[in-house]
Short mmCIF file of C-alpha atoms and ligand atoms in Angstrom, two decimals:
data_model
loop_
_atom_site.label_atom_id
_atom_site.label_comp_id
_atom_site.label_asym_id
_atom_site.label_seq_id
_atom_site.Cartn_x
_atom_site.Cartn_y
_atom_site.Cartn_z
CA UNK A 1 20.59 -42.18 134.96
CA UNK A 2 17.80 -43.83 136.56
CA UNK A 3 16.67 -47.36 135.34
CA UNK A 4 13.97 -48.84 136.84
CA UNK A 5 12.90 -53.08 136.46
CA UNK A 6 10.45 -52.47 133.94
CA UNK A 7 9.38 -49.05 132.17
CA UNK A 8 5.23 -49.15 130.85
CA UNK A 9 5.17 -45.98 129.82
CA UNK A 10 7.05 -46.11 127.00
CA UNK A 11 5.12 -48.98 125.17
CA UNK A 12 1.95 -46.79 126.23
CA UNK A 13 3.12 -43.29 124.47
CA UNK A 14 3.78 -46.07 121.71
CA UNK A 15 0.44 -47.09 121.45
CA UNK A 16 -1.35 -44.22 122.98
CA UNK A 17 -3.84 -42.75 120.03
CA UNK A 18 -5.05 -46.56 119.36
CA UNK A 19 -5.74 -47.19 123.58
CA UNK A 20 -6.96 -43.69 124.22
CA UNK A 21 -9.93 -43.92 121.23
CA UNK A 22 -10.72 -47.57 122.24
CA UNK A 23 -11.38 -46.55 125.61
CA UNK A 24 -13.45 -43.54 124.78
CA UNK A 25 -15.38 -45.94 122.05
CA UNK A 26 -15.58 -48.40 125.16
CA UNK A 27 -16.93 -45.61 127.72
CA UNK A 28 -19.26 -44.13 125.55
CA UNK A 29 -20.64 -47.67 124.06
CA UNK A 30 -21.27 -48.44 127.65
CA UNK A 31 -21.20 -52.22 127.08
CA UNK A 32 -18.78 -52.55 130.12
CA UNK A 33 -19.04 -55.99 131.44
CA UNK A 34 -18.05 -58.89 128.82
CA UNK A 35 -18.73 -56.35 125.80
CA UNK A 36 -17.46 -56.36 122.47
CA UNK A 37 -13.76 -56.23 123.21
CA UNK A 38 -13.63 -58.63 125.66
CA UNK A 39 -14.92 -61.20 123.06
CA UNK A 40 -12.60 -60.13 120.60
CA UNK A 41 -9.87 -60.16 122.56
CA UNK A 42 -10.97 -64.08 123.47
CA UNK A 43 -10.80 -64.65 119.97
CA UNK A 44 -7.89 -63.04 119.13
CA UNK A 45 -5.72 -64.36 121.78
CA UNK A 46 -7.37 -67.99 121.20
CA UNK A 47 -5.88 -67.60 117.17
CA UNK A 48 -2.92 -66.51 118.48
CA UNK A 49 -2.43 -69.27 121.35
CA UNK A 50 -3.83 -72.03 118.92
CA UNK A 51 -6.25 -73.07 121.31
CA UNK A 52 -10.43 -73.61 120.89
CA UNK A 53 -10.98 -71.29 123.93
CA UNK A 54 -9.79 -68.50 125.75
CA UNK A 55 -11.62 -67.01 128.69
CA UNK A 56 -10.97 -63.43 130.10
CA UNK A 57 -11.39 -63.52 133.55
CA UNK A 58 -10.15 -61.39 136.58
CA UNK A 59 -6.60 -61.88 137.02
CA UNK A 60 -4.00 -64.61 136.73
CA UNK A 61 -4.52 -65.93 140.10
CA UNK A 62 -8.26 -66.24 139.29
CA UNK A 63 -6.88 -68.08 136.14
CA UNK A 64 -5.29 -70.91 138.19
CA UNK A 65 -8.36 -71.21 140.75
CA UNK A 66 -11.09 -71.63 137.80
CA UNK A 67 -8.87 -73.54 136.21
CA UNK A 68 -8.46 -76.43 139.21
CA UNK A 69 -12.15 -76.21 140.13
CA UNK A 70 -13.37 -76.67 136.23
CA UNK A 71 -11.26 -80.07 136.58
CA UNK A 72 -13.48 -80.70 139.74
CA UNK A 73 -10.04 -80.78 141.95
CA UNK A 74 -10.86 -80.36 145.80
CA UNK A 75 -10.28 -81.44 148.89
CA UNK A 76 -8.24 -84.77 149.62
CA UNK A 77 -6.48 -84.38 146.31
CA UNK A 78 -2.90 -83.49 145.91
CA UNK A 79 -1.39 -81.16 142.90
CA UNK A 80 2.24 -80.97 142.23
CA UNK A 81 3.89 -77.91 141.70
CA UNK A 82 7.47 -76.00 142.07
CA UNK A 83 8.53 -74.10 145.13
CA UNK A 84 10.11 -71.67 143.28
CA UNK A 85 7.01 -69.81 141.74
CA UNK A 86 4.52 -66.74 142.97
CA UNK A 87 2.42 -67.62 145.87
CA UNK A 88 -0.36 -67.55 143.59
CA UNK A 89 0.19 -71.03 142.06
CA UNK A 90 0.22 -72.50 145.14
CA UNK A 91 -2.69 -70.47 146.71
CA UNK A 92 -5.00 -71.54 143.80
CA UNK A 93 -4.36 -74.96 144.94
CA UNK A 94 -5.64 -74.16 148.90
CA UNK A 95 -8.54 -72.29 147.61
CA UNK A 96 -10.15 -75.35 146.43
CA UNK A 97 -9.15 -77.31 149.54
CA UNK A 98 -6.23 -79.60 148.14
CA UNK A 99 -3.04 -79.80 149.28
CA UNK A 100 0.00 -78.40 147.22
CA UNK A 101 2.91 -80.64 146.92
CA UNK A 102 6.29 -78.87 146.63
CA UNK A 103 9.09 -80.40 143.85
CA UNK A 104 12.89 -79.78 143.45
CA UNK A 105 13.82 -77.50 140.47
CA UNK A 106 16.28 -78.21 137.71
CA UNK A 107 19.23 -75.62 138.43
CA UNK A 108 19.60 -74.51 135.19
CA UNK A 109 16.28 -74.01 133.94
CA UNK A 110 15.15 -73.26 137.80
CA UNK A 111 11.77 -75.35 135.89
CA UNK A 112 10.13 -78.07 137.48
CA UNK A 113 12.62 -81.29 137.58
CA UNK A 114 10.34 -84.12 135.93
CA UNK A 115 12.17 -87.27 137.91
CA UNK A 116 10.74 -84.93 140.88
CA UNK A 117 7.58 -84.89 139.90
CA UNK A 118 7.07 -88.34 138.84
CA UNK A 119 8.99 -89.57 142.10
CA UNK A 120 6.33 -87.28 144.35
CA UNK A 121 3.21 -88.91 142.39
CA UNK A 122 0.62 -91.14 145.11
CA UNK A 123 -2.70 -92.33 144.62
CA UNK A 124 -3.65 -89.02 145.66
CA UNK A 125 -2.52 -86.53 142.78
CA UNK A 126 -4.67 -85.23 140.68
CA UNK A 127 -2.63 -82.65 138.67
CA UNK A 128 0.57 -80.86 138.20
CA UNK A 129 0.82 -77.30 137.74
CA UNK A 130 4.27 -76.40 136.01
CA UNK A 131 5.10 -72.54 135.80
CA UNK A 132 7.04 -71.24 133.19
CA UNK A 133 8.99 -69.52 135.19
CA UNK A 134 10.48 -66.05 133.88
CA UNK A 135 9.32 -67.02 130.49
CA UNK A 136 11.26 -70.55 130.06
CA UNK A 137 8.91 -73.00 128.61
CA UNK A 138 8.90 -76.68 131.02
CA UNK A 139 9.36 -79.30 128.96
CA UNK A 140 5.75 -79.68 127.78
CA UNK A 141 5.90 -82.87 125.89
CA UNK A 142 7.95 -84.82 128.24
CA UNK A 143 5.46 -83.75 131.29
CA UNK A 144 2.62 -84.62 129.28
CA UNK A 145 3.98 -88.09 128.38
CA UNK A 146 4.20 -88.41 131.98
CA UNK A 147 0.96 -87.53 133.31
CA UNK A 148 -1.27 -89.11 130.19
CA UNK A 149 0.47 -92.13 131.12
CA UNK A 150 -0.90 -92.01 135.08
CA UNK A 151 -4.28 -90.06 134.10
CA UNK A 152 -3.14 -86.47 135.85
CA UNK A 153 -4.04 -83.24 134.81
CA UNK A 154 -2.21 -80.21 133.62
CA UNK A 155 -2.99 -77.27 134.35
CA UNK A 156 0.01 -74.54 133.21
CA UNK A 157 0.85 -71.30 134.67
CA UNK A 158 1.49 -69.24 131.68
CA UNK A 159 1.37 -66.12 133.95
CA UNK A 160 5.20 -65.18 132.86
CA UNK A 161 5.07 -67.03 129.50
CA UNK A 162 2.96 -65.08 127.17
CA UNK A 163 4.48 -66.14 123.45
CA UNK A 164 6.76 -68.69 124.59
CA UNK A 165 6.68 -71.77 122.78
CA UNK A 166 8.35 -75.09 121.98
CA UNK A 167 8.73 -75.78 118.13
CA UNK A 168 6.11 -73.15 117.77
CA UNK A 169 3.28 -74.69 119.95
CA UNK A 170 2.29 -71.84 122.62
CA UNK A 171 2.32 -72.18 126.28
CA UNK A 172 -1.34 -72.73 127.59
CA UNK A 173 -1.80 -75.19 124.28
CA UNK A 174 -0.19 -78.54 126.10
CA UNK A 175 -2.05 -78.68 129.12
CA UNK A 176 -5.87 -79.42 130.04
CA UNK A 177 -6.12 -75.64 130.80
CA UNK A 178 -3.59 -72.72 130.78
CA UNK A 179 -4.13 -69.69 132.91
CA UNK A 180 -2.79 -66.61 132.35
CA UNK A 181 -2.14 -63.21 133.83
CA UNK A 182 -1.92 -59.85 132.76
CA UNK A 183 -0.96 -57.91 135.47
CA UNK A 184 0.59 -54.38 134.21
CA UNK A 185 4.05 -55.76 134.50
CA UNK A 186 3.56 -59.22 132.52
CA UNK A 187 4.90 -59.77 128.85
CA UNK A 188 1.53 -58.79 127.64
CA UNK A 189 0.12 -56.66 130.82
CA UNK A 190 -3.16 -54.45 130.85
CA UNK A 191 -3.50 -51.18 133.29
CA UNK A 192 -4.81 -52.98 136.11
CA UNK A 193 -5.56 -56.64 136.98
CA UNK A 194 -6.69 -59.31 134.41
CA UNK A 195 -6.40 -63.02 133.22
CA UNK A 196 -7.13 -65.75 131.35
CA UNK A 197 -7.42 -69.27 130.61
CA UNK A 198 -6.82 -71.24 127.43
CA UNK A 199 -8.34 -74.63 126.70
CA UNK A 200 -9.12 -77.08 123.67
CA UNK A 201 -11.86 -78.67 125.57
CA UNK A 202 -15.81 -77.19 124.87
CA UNK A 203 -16.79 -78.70 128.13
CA UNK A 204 -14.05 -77.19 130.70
CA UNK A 205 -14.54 -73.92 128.94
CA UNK A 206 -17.84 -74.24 129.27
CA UNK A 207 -17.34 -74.49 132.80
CA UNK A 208 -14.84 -71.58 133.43
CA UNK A 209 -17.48 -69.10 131.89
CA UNK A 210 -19.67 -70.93 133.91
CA UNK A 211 -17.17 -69.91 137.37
CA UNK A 212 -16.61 -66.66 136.43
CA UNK A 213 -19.85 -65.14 136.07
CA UNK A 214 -21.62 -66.45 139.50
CA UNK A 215 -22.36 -70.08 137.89
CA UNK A 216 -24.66 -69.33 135.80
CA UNK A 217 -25.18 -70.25 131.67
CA UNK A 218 -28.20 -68.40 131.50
CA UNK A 219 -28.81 -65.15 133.09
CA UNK A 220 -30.36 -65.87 136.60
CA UNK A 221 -30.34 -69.02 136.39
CA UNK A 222 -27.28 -70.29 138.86
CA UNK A 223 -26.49 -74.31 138.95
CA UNK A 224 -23.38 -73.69 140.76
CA UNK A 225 -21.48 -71.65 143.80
CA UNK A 226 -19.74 -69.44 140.89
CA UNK A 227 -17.58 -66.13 141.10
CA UNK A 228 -17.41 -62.50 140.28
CA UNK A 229 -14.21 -63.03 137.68
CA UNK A 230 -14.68 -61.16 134.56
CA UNK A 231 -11.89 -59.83 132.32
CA UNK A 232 -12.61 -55.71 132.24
CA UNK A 233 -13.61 -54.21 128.89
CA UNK A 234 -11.40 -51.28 129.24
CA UNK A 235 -8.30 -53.86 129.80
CA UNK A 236 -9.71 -55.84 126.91
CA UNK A 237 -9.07 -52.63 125.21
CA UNK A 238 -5.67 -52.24 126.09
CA UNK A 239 -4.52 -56.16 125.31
CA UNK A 240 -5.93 -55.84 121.96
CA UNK A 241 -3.92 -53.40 121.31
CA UNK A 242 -0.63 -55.02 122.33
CA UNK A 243 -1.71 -58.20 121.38
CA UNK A 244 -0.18 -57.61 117.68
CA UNK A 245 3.56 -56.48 119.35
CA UNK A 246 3.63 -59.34 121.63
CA UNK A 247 6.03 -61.23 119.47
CA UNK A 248 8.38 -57.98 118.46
CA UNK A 249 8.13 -57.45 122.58
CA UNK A 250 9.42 -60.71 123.02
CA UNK A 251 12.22 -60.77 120.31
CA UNK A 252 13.46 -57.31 122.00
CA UNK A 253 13.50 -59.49 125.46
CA UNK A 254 15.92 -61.51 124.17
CA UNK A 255 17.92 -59.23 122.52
CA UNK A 256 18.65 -57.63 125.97
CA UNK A 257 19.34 -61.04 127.09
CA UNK A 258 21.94 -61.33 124.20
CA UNK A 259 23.43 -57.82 125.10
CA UNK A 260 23.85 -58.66 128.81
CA UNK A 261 25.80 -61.86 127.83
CA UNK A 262 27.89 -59.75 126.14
CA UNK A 263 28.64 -57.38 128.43
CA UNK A 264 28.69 -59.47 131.59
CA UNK A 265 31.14 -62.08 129.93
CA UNK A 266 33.80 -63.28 132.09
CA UNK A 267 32.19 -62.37 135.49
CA UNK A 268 31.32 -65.31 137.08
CA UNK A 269 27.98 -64.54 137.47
CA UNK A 270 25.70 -67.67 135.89
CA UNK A 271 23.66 -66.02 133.03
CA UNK A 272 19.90 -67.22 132.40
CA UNK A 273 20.38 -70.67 130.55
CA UNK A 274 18.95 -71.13 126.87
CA UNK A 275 17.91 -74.77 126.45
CA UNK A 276 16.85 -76.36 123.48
CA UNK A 277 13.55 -76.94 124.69
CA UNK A 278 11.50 -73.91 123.66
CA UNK A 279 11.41 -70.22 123.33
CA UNK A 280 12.61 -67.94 126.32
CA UNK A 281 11.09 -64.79 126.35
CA UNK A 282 12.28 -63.29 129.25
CA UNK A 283 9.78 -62.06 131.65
CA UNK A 284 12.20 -61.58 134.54
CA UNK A 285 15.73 -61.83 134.01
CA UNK A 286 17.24 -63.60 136.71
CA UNK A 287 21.11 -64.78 137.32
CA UNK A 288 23.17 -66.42 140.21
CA UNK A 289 26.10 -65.02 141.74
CA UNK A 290 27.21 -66.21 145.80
CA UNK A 291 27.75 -62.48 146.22
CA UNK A 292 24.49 -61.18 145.40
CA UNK A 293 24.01 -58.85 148.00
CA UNK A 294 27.10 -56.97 147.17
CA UNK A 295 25.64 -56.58 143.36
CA UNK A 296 22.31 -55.46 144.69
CA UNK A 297 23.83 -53.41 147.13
CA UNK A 298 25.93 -51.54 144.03
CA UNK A 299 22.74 -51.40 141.61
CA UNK A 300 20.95 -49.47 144.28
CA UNK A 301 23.61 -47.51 145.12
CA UNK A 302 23.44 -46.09 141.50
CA UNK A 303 19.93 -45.80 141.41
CA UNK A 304 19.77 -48.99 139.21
CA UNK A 305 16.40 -51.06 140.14
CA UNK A 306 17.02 -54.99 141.37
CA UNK A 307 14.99 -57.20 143.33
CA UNK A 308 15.45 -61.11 144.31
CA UNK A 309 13.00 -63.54 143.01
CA UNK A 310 12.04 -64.91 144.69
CA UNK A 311 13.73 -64.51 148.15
CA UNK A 312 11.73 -67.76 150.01
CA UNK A 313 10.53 -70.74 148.61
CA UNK A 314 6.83 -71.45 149.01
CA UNK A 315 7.65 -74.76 151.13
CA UNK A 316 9.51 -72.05 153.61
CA UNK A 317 6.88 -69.82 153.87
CA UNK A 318 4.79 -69.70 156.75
CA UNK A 319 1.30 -69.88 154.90
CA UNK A 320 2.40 -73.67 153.88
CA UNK A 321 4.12 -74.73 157.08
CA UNK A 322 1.59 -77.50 157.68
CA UNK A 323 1.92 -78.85 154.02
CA UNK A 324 5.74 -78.77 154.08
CA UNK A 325 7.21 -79.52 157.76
CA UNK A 326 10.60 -80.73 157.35
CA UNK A 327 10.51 -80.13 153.58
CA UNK A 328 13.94 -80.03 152.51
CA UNK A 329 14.49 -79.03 148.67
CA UNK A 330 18.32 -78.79 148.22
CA UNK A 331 18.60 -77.20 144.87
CA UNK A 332 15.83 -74.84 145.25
CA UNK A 333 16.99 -73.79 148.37
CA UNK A 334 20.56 -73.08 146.69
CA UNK A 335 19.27 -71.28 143.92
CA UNK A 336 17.44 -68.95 146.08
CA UNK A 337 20.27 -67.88 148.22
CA UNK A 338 22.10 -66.78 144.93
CA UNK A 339 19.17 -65.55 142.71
CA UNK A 340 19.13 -61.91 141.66
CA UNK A 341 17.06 -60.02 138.48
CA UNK A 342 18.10 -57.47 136.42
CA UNK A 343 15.70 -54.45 134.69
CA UNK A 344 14.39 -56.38 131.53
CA UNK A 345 11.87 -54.46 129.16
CA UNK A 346 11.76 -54.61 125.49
CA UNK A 347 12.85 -50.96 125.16
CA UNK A 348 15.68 -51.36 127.58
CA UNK A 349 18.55 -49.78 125.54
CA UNK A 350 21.42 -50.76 124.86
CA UNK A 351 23.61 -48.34 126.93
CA UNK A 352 21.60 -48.74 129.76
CA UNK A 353 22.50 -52.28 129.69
CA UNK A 354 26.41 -51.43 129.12
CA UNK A 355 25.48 -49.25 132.73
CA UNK A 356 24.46 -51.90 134.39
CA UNK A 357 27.06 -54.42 133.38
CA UNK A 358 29.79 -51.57 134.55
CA UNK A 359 28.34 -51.05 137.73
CA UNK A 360 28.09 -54.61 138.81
CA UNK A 361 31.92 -55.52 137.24
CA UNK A 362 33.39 -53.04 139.27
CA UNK A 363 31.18 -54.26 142.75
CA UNK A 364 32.68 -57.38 141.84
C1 PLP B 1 1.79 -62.96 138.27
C2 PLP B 1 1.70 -64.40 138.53
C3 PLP B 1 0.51 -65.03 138.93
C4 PLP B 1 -0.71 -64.27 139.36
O1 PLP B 1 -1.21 -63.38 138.45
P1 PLP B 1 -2.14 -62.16 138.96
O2 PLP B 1 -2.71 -61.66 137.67
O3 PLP B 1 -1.27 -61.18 139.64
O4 PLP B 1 -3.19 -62.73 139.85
C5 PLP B 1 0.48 -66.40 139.04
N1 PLP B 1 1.58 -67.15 138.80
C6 PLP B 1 2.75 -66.60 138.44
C7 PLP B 1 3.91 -67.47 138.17
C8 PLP B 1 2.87 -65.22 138.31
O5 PLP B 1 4.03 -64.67 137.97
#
């Protein structure tokens, strides 16, 4: 039996007849580019987020960029971030010329560690970016205490956190601006590339639509260097049609979570940790073992997919060797040398799980 990280076909046959008319309706309406579904979808995902504004633009990455450049961030500024993220986070941060400034993770939550952040703070920073990584939300209210007190902006990367929230307040609602992705594999993923970014503020909404459609407010009329960054119609289609599962998607995330627990009791390997900060839901499902390589070898050796993320740190990689010489970030750095993920999907069966579990108890 072959398992892969993360089966999409399945939640497509699941939804097929509603995608497949939606896109015909879209192709032969012919209102391609920000059309009807894109502005539902805006308003749709805004109700669900409990935000004023969401913007659908081209793809998570995007997100991040318009995000930093609608709070006027640029060069000679410095934004905090973790080390442990996608290159993306930190690449929005170097596209409008500041510097990115690499934190120590918690070990457990492998979040952001907020003494690390407030001990990195100068008269430099601007903003912090926390991720929420694999779907575990960063302790929102404490960070925001933080940075309201010093006048920093937040700008979250809900890219993996699509329905997490703490005490029922969404991801992408605590920050200045929340950007999101929606690449195929994400919680909530379209066919192709897309984004978004949530805000309760008129004016830095205003200026995201602003960015992502070449700068201007009024067709042909351009008051600023803007960008081709659009969410697609066609992928509008698609989100609103998973938009309504997102939360039964979720709950099935941790379910497999639960089932894993169960069946990988008593191995030594450490199990993704469930704070009581907010709601995990799961969008990789990553564990730490000193003897990874032997699992991963086993998992591929039964055609059971695996993959490490991430296997380097940002403030390793060679794109950020002039931010970071010398940058040492112990627990990071440890995490990453044991870090391994598992297939997580919500239709991941049990039995497939029970598979997995058996193959890596008896590498071990
Ligand atoms: C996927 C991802 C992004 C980038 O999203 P794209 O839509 O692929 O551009 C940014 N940050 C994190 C943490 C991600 O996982």
């Amino acid at each position: 039996m072959k398992i892969p990280m993360v089966d999409l076909k399945e939640q497509y046959h699941s939804l097929k007849e509603q995608i497949d008319a939606g896109i015909i309706a879209a192709m032969e309406s012919s209102a391609f580019i920000l059309g009807p579904n894109v502005q539902a979808f805006e308003q749709e995902a805004a109700a669900y987020l409990g935000v004023k504004h969401a913007i659908g633009v081209g793809s998570g990455t995007d997100a991040l960029h318009l995000a930093l450049l609608a709070l006027g961030i640029g060069p000679g500024d410095e934004v905090i971030t973790t080390p442990f993220t996608f290159v993306a986070t930190a690449e929005a941060i170097k596209y409008v010329g500041a510097t990115p400034v690499f934190v120590d993770i918690n070990p457990d939550t492998f979040n952001i560690d907020l003494t690390c952040v407030e001990a990195a703070i100068t008269d430099k920073t601007r903003a912090v970016i926390p991720v929420h990584l694999f779907g575990q939300p960063v302790d929102m209210p404490a960070l925001k205490t933080l940075c309201d007190a010093r006048g920093l902006n937040i700008v979250e990367d809900c890219a993996q956190s699509f329905g997490a929230h703490i005490d029922g307040k969404q991801t992408g609602s605590f920050g200045d601006l929340g950007a999101f992705s929606f690449f195929p594999s994400k919680n909530l993923g379209c066919y192709g590339d897309g984004g978004m970014v949530s805000t309760n503020s008129d004016e830095l909404a205003a200026l995201v639509k602003q960015y992502r459609n070449h700068g201007s407010k009024v067709q042909y009329h351009h008051s600023l260097v803007g960008y081709t960054s659009r969410l697609d119609e066609l992928q509008a289609v698609v989100l609103r049609a998973k938009l309504p599962h997102i939360d039964s998607y979720n709950a099935n995330r941790r379910r497999v979570d639960q089932t894993y627990k169960k069946y990988l009791a008593g191995t030594g390997i450490k199990m993704p940790h469930l704070d009581d900060v907010g709601l995990h839901v799961f969008h990789q499902y990553c564990c730490l073992h000193p003897e990874r390589d032997k699992i991963l070898a086993a998992l591929r050796a039964n055609d059971i997919a695996c993959a490490i993320y991430y296997p380097v740190p940002l403030h390793k990689q060679e794109v950020f060797a002039q931010d970071c010489a010398g940058l040492s970030l112990p627990i990071t750095e440890s995490v990453m040398s044991q870090c391994f993920a598992l297939p997580v999907y919500p239709e991941l069966s049990e039995d497939k799980i029970q598979l997995i579990a058996d193959t890596i108890k008896s590498a071990l």
